[in-house]
Short mmCIF file of C-alpha atoms in Angstrom, two decimals:
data_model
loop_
_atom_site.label_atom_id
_atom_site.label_comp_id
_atom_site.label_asym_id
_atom_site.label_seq_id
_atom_site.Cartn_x
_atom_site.Cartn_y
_atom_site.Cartn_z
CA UNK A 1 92.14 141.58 135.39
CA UNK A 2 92.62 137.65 135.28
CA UNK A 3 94.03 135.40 132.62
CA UNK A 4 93.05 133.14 129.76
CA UNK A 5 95.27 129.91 129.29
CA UNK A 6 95.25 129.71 126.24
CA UNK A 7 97.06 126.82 122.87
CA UNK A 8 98.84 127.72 120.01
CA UNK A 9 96.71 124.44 119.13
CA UNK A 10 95.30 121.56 120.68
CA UNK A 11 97.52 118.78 122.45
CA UNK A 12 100.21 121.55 123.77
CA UNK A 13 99.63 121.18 127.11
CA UNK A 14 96.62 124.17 128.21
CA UNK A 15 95.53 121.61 130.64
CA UNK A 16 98.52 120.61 132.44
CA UNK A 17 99.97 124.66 132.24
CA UNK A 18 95.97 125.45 134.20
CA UNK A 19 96.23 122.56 136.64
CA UNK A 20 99.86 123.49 137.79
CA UNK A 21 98.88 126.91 138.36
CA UNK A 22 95.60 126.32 140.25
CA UNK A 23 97.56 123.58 142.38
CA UNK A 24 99.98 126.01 143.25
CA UNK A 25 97.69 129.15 144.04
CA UNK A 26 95.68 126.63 146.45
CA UNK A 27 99.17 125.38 147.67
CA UNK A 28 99.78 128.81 148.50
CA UNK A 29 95.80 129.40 150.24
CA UNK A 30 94.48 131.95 147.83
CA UNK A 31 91.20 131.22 146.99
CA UNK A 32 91.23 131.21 142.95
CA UNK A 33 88.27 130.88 140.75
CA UNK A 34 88.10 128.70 137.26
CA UNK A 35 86.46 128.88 134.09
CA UNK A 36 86.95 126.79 131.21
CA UNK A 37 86.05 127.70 127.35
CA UNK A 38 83.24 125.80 125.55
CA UNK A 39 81.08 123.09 126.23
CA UNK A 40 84.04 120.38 128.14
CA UNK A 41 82.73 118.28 131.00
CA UNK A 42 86.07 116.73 131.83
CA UNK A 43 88.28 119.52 132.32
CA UNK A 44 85.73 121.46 135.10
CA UNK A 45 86.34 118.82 136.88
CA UNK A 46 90.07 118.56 137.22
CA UNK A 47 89.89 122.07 138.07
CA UNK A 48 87.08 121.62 140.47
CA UNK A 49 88.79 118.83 142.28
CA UNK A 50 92.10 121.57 142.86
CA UNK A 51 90.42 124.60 143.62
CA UNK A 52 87.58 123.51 145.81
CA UNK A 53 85.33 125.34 143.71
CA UNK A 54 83.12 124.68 140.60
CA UNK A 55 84.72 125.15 137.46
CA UNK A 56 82.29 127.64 134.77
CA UNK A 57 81.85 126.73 131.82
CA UNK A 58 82.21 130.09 129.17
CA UNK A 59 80.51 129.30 125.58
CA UNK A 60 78.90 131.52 123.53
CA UNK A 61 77.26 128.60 121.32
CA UNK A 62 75.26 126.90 123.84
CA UNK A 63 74.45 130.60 125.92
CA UNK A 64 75.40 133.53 124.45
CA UNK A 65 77.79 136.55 124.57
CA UNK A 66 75.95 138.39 127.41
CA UNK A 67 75.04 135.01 129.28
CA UNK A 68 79.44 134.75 129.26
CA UNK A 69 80.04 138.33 130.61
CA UNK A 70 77.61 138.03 133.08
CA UNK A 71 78.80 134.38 134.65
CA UNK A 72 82.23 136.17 134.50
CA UNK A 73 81.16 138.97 136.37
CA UNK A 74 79.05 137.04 138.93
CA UNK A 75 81.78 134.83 139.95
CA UNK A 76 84.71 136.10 139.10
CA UNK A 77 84.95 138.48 142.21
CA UNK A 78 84.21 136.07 144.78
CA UNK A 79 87.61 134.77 144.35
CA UNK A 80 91.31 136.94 144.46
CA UNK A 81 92.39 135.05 141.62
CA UNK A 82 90.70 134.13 138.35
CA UNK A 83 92.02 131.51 135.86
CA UNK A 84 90.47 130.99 132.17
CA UNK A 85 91.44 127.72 130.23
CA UNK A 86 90.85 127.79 126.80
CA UNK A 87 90.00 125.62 123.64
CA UNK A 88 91.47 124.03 120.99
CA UNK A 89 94.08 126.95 119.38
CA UNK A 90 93.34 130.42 120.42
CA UNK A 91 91.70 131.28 117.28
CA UNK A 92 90.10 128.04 116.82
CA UNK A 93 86.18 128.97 116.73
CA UNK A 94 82.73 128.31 114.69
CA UNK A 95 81.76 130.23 111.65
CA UNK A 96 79.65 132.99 112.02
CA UNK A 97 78.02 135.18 110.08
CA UNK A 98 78.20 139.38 111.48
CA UNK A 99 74.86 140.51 109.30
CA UNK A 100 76.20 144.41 108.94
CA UNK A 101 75.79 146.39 105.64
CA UNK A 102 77.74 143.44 104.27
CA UNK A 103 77.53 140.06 105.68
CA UNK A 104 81.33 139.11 106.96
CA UNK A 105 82.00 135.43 108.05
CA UNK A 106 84.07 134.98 111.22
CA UNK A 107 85.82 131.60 112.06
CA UNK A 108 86.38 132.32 115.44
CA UNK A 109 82.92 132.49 117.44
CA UNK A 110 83.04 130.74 120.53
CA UNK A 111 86.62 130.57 120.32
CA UNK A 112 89.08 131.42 123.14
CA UNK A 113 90.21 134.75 121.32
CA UNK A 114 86.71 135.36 121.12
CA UNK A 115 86.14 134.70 125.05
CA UNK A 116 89.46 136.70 125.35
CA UNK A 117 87.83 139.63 123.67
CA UNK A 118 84.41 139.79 125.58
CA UNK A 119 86.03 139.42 128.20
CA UNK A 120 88.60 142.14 127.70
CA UNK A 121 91.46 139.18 129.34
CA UNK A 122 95.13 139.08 128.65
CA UNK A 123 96.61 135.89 127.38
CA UNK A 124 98.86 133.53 127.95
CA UNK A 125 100.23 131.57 124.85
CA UNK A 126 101.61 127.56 125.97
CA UNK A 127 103.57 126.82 123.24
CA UNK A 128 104.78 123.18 122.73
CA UNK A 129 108.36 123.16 122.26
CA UNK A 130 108.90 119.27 121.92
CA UNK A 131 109.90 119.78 118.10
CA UNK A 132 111.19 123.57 118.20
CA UNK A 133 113.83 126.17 118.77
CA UNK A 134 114.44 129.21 116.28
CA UNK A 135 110.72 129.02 115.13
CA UNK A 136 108.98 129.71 118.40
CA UNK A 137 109.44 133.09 117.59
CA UNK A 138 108.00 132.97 114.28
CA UNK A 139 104.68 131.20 116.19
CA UNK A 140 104.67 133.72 119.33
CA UNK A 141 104.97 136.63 116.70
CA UNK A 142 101.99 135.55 114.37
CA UNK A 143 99.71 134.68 117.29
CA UNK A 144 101.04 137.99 119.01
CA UNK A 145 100.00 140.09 115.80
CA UNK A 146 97.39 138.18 114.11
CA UNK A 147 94.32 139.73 116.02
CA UNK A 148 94.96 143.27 117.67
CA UNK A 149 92.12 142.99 120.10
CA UNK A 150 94.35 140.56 122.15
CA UNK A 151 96.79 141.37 124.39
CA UNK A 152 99.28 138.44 124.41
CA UNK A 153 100.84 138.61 127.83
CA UNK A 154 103.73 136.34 127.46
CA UNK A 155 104.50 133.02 126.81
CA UNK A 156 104.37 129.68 128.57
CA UNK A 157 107.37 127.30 126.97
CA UNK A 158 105.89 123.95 127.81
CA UNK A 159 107.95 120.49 127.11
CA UNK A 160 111.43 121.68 127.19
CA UNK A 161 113.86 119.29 126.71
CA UNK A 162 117.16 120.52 128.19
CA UNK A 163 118.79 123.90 129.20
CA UNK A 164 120.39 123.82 125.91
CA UNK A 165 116.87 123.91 124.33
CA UNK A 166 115.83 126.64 126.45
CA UNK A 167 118.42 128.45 125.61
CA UNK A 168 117.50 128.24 122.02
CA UNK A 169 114.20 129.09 122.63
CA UNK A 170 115.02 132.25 124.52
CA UNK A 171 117.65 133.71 121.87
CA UNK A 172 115.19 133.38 119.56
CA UNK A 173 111.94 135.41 121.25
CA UNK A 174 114.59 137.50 122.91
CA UNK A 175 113.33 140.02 120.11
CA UNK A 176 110.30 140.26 120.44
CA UNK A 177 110.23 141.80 124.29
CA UNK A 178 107.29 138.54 124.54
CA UNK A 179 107.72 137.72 128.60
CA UNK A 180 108.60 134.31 129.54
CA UNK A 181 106.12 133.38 132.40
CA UNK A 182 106.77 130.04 132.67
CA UNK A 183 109.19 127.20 131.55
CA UNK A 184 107.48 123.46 132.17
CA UNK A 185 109.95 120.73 131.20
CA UNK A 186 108.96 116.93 129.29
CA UNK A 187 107.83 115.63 132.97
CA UNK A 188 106.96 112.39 131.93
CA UNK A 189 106.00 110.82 135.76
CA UNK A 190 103.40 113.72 135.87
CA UNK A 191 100.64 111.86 133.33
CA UNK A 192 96.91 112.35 133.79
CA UNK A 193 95.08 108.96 131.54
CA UNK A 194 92.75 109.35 128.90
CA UNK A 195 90.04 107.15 126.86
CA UNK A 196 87.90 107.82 124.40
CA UNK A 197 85.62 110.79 125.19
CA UNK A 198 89.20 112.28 126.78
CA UNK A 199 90.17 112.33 130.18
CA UNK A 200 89.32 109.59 131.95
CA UNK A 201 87.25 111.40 135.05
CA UNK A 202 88.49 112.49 138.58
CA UNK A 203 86.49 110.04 140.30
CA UNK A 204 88.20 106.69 138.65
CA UNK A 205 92.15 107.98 139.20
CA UNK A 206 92.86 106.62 143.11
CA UNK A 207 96.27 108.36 142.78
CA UNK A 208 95.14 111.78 141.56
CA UNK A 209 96.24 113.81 145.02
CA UNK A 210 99.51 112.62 143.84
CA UNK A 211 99.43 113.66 140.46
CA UNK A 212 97.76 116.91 141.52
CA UNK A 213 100.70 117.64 144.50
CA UNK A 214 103.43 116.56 141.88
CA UNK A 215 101.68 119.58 139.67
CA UNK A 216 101.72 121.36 142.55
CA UNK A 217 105.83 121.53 143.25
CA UNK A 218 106.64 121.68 139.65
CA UNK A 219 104.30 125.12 139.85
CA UNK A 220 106.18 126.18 142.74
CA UNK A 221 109.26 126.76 140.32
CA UNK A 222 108.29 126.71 136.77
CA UNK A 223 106.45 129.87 136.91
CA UNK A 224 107.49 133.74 137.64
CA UNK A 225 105.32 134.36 140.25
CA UNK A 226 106.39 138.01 140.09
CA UNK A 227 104.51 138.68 136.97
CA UNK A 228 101.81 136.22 136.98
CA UNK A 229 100.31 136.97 140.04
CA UNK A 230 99.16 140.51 138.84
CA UNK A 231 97.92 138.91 135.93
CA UNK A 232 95.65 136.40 137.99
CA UNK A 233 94.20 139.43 140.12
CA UNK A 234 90.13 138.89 139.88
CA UNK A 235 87.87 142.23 139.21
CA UNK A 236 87.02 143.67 142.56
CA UNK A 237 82.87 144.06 143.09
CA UNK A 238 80.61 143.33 145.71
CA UNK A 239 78.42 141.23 144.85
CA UNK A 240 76.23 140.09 147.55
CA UNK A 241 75.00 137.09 148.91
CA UNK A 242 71.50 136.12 147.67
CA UNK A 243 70.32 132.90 150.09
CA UNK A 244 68.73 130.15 147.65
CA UNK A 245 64.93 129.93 148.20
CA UNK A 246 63.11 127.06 150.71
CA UNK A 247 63.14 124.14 148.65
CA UNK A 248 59.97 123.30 147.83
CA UNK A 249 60.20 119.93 145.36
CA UNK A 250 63.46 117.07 145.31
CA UNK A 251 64.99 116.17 142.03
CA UNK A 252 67.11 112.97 141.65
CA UNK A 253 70.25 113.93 140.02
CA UNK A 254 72.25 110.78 139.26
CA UNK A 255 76.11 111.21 139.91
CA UNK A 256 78.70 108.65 140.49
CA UNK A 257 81.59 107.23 138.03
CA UNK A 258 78.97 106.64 135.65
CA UNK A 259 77.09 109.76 135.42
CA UNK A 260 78.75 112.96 135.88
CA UNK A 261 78.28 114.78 133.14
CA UNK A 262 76.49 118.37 134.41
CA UNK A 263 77.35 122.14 133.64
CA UNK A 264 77.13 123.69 137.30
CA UNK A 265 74.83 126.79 136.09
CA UNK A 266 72.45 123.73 134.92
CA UNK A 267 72.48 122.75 138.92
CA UNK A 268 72.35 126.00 140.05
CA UNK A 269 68.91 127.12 138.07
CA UNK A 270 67.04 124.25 139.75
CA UNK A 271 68.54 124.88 142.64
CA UNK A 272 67.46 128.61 142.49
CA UNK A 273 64.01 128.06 140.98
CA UNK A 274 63.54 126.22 144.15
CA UNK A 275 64.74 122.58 143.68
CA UNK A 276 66.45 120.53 146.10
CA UNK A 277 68.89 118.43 144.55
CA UNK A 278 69.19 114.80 146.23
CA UNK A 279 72.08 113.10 144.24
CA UNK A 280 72.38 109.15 144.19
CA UNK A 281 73.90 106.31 142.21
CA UNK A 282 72.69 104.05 139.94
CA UNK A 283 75.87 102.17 140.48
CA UNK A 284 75.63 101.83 143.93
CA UNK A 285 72.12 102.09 145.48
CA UNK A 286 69.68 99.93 144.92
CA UNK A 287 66.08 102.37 144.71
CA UNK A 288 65.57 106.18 143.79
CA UNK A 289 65.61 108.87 147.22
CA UNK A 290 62.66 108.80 148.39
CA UNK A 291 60.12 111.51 148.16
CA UNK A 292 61.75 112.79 145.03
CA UNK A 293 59.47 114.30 142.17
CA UNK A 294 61.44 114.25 139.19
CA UNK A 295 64.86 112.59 137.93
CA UNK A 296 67.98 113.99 135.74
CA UNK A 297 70.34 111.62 134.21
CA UNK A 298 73.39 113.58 133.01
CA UNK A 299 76.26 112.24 130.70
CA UNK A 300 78.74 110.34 131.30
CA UNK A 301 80.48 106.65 130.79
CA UNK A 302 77.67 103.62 131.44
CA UNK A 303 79.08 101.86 128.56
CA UNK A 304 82.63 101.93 130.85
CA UNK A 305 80.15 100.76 133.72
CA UNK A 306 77.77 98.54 132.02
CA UNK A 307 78.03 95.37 133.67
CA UNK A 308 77.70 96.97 137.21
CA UNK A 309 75.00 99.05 135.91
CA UNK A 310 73.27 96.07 134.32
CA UNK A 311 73.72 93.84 137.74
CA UNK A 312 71.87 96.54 139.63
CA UNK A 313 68.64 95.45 138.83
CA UNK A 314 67.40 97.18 141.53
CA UNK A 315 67.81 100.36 140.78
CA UNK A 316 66.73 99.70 137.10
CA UNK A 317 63.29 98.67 137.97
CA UNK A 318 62.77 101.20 140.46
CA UNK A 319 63.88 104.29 137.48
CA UNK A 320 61.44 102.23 135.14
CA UNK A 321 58.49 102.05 137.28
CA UNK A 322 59.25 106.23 138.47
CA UNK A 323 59.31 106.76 134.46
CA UNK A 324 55.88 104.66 133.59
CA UNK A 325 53.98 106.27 136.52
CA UNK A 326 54.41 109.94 135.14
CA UNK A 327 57.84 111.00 136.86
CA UNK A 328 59.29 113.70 134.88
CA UNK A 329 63.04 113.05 133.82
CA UNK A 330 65.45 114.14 131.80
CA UNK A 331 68.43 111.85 129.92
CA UNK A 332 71.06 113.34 127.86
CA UNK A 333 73.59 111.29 125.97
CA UNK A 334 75.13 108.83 128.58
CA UNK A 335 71.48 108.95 130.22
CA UNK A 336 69.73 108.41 127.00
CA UNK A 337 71.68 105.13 127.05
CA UNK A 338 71.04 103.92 130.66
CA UNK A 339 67.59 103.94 129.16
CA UNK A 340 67.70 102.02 126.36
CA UNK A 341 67.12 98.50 126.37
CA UNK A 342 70.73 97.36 126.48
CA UNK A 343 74.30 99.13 126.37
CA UNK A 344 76.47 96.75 123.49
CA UNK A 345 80.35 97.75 124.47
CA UNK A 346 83.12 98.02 122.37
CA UNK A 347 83.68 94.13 122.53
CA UNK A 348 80.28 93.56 121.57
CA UNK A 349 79.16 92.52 124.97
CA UNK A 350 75.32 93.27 125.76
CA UNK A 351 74.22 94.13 129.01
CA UNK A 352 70.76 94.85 129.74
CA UNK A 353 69.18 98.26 130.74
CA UNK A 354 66.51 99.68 131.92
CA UNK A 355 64.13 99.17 128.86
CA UNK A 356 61.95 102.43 128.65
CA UNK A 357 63.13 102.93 125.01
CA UNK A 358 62.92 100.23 122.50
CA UNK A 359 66.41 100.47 121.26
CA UNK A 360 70.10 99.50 121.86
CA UNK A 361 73.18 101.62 122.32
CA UNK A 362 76.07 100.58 120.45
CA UNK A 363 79.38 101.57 121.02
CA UNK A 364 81.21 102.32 118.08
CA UNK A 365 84.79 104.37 116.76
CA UNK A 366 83.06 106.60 114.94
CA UNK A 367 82.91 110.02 117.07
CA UNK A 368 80.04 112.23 116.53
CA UNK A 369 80.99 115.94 117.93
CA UNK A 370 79.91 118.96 116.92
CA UNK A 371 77.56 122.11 117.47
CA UNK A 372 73.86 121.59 116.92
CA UNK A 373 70.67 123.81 115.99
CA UNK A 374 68.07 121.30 117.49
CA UNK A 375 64.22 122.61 116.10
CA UNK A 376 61.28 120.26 118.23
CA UNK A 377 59.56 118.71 116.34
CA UNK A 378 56.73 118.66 118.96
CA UNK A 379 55.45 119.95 122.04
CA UNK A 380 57.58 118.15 125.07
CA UNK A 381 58.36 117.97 128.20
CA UNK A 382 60.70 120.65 128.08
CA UNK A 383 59.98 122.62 125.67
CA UNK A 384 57.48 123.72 122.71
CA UNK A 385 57.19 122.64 119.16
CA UNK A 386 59.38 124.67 116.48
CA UNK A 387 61.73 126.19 119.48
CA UNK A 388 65.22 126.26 117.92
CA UNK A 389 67.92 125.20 121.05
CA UNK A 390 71.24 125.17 120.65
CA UNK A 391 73.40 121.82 121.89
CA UNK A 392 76.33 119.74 121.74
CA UNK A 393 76.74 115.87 120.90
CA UNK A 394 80.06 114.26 122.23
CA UNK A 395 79.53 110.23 121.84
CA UNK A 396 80.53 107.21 120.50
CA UNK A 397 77.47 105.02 120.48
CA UNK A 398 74.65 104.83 118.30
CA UNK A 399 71.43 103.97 118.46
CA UNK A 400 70.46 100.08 116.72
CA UNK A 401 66.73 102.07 116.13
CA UNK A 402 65.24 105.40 116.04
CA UNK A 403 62.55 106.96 117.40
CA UNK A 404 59.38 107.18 115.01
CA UNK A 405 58.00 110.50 116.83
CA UNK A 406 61.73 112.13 117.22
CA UNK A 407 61.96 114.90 119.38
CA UNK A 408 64.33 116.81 117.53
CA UNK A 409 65.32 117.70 113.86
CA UNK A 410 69.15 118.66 114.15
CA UNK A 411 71.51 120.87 112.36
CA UNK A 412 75.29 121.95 112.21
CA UNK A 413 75.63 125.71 113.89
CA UNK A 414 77.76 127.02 111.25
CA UNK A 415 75.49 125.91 108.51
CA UNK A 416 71.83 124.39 107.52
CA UNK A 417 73.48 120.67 106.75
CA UNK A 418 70.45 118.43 108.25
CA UNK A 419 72.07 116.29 110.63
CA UNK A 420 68.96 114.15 111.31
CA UNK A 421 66.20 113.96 113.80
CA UNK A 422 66.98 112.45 117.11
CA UNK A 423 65.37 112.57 120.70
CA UNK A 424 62.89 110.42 122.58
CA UNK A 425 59.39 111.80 123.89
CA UNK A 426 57.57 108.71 124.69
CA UNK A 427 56.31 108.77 127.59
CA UNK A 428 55.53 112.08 127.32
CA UNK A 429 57.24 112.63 130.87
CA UNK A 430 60.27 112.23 129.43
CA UNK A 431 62.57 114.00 127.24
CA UNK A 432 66.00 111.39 125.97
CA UNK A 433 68.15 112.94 123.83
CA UNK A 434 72.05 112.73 122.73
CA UNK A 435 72.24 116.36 122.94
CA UNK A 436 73.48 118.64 126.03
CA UNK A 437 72.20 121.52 126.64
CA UNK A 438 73.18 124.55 128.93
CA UNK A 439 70.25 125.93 130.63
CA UNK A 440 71.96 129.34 131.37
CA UNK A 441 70.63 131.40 128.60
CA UNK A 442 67.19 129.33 128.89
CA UNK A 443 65.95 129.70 132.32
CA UNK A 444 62.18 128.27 130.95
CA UNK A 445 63.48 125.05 130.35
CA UNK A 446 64.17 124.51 133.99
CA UNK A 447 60.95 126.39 135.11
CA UNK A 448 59.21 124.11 132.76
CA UNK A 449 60.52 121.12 134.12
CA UNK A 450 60.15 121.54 137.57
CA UNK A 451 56.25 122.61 136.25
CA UNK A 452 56.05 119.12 135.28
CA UNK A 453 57.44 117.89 138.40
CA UNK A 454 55.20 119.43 140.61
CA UNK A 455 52.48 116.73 142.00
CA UNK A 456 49.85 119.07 142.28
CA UNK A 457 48.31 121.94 139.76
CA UNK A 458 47.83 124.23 142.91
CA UNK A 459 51.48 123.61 144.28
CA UNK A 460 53.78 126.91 145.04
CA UNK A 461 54.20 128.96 142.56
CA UNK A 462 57.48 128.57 140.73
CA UNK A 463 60.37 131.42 141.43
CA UNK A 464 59.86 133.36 137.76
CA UNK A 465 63.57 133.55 137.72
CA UNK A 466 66.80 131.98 138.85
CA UNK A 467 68.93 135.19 139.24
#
């Protein structure tokens, strides 16, 4: 058992409907395990920040199916509750093409019905009822009979306006048998802020415990318990504790409000290939940890940070001088930035980087987002030339010039459209690109990297796997 959370679209309130629910199972002390559908940063975190534990993510684009059953079954069980938050609308998905006797194109890889599915998971439809009454039954019964491989387990009325509304809204599925698990009405004081990449992050919201024990007593009665809790029940397994190896070589994994941007399985490889990960702040201290032998810059917001970044000067010549003596280091996306020359903000104010690459990042409205085939274009630091990976780009900034010896030529998933080459390879230790990647499927691209990290050829011999 356990449960997907899952839209009837975007913007009905998945996120709110998983947060109240985790806030009340840890009000309650069960221990609950989260996952969270496709390739978000933002939302892991919320859930993180509730449940003590780190949020999955589950995405068959960036891993694959197996890589999603298996994170499922390795962590599900260590929990007595699981919890699933989904994407976009239920069906919502990439195309795909099933290559059978005749080729049959699917628009819902990757989507949450498609989680749903591997997974073999009941659902939970939120439906927003802000601008409904008679025709949430006509939505519950197309999403309840549109795909017979899910199991719709009820409903979750979200933004109900009075009793008289709710009333309305219950006539009306009253014939469909559909259970009622939950009834959330418009609570305006409970408000979690956004910008634009989404939520703004758990670190920058001082008042969060607030929000998060507000969430908290409005789960305590907007749910029925009685039937959810079944629902919730993780998979019973043992699966048994496997101790993480000596640590044998320190990476510098930059985290603060700036940088936070990292898929936990990412972590965990490095960590199980043998890393020890020593996490600073290119915000706040002033020089890289010392003895470290490599250096990961993840996403995040350093345009919302530039001026502090940019008065840190500090810190920026230290990660220059580390990158220009042969330190191996990864930037993706909000990285990639750090290391341009300068970060130009929305109100076209400059503020100087650290300089490695010869180019500006400027913030834009323009939002690129999307799937990517990435092909190298050359041997690099993480991987060889012609290896198709599989990414995501999420950013508003662009770059004022590109590389001449890109890294990457780049293409939608669903379709050969050339979306351009992109990436940064010079110095050779380093590998700057706009595109995230999840390692889980890919355990050589960590092995690889900590290769390169390693200060001498006859150095341990790297772990040949991370599970």
């Amino acid at each position: 058992m356990a449960l997907v959370i899952a839209g009837e679209r975007s913007g009905v309130g998945k996120t709110t409907v998983t947060l109240t629910l985790l806030a009340s199972l840890r009000r309650r002390g069960l221990g609950v395990q989260s996952f969270k559908v496709g390739p978000d940063y933002i939302d892991p975190m919320f859930h993180g920040y509730v449940t003590g534990r780190a949020c999955r993510n589950l995405d068959a684009v960036l891993t694959s199916e197996a890589y999603v059953q298996k994170c499922f079954a390795n962590y599900s069980p260590q929990c007595e509750y699981s919890l699933v938050e989904g994407v976009m609308g239920l069906f919502d998905g990439v195309k795909e093409i099933e290559n059978n006797e005749e080729s049959v194109i699917k628009t819902d890889f990757a989507s949450t019905a498609h989680i749903a599915r591997l997974l073999d998971l009941p659902v939970v439809l939120v439906i927003d009822c802000s601008r409904l009454s008679g025709s949430v039954a006509a939505i519950a019964h197309g999403y309840c009979t549109f795909d017979s491989r899910i199991k719709i387990a009820g409903v979750v009325l979200n933004r109900v306006g009075s009793d008289r509304h709710l009333s309305l809204l219950k006539d009306a599925l009253a014939a469909l048998q559909l259970p009622i698990l939950g009834v959330l009405r418009r609570q305006d004081n409970i408000t979690i802020p956004d910008r634009h990449l989404g939520l703004v992050p758990t670190s920058e919201l001082p008042e969060l415990d607030t929000v998060i024990e507000r969430l908290a007593d409005l789960g305590d009665t907007c749910f029925d318990w009685q039937k959810l809790l079944p629902l919730l029940k993780s998979p019973h397994s043992s699966t048994p504790y496997t101790p993480l190896p000596t640590p044998y070589i320190k990476i510098a994994i930059a985290r603060d409000r700036a940088f936070n941007f990292y898929y936990q399985d990412n972590l965990d490889l490095l960590q199980n290939l043998g890393a020890e990960l020593v996490f600073w702040s290119p915000l706040e201290d002033a020089e890289l940890p010392p003895d470290v032998q490599g250096m990961y810059f993840g996403g995040g917001f350093p345009e919302v940070y530039a001026q502090k970044l940019a008065a840190n000067t500090s810190a920026m010549q230290t990660v220059k001088t580390a990158i220009l003596s042969g330190m191996p280091t990864i930037a993706e996306c909000g990285g990639l930035m750090y290391l341009c020359e300068q970060i130009i903000d929305f109100d076209g104010n400059s503020w100087p980087m650290v300089g490695i690459l010869p180019t500006s990042a400027v913030m834009g409205g323009r939002l690129t987002l999307g799937y990517r085939r990435a092909v190298a274009l050359q041997d690099n630091l993480l991987i060889p030339a012609q290896t198709n990976i599989y990414g995501h780009e999420f950013h508003r900034s662009s770059l004022s010039v590109n590389p001449q010896n890109p890294l990457f030529q780049t293409y939608r998933y669903d379709c050969d459209e050339n979306m351009g080459t992109e990436g940064w390879t010079s110095p050779s230790n380093l590998h700057a690109s706009y595109i995230h990647l999840h390692w889980g499927q890919s355990p050589e691209i960590p092995q690889q990297f900590l290769k390169q990290c390693l200060k001498k050829p006859d150095h341990k011999t790297l772990r040949a796997s991370a599970y």
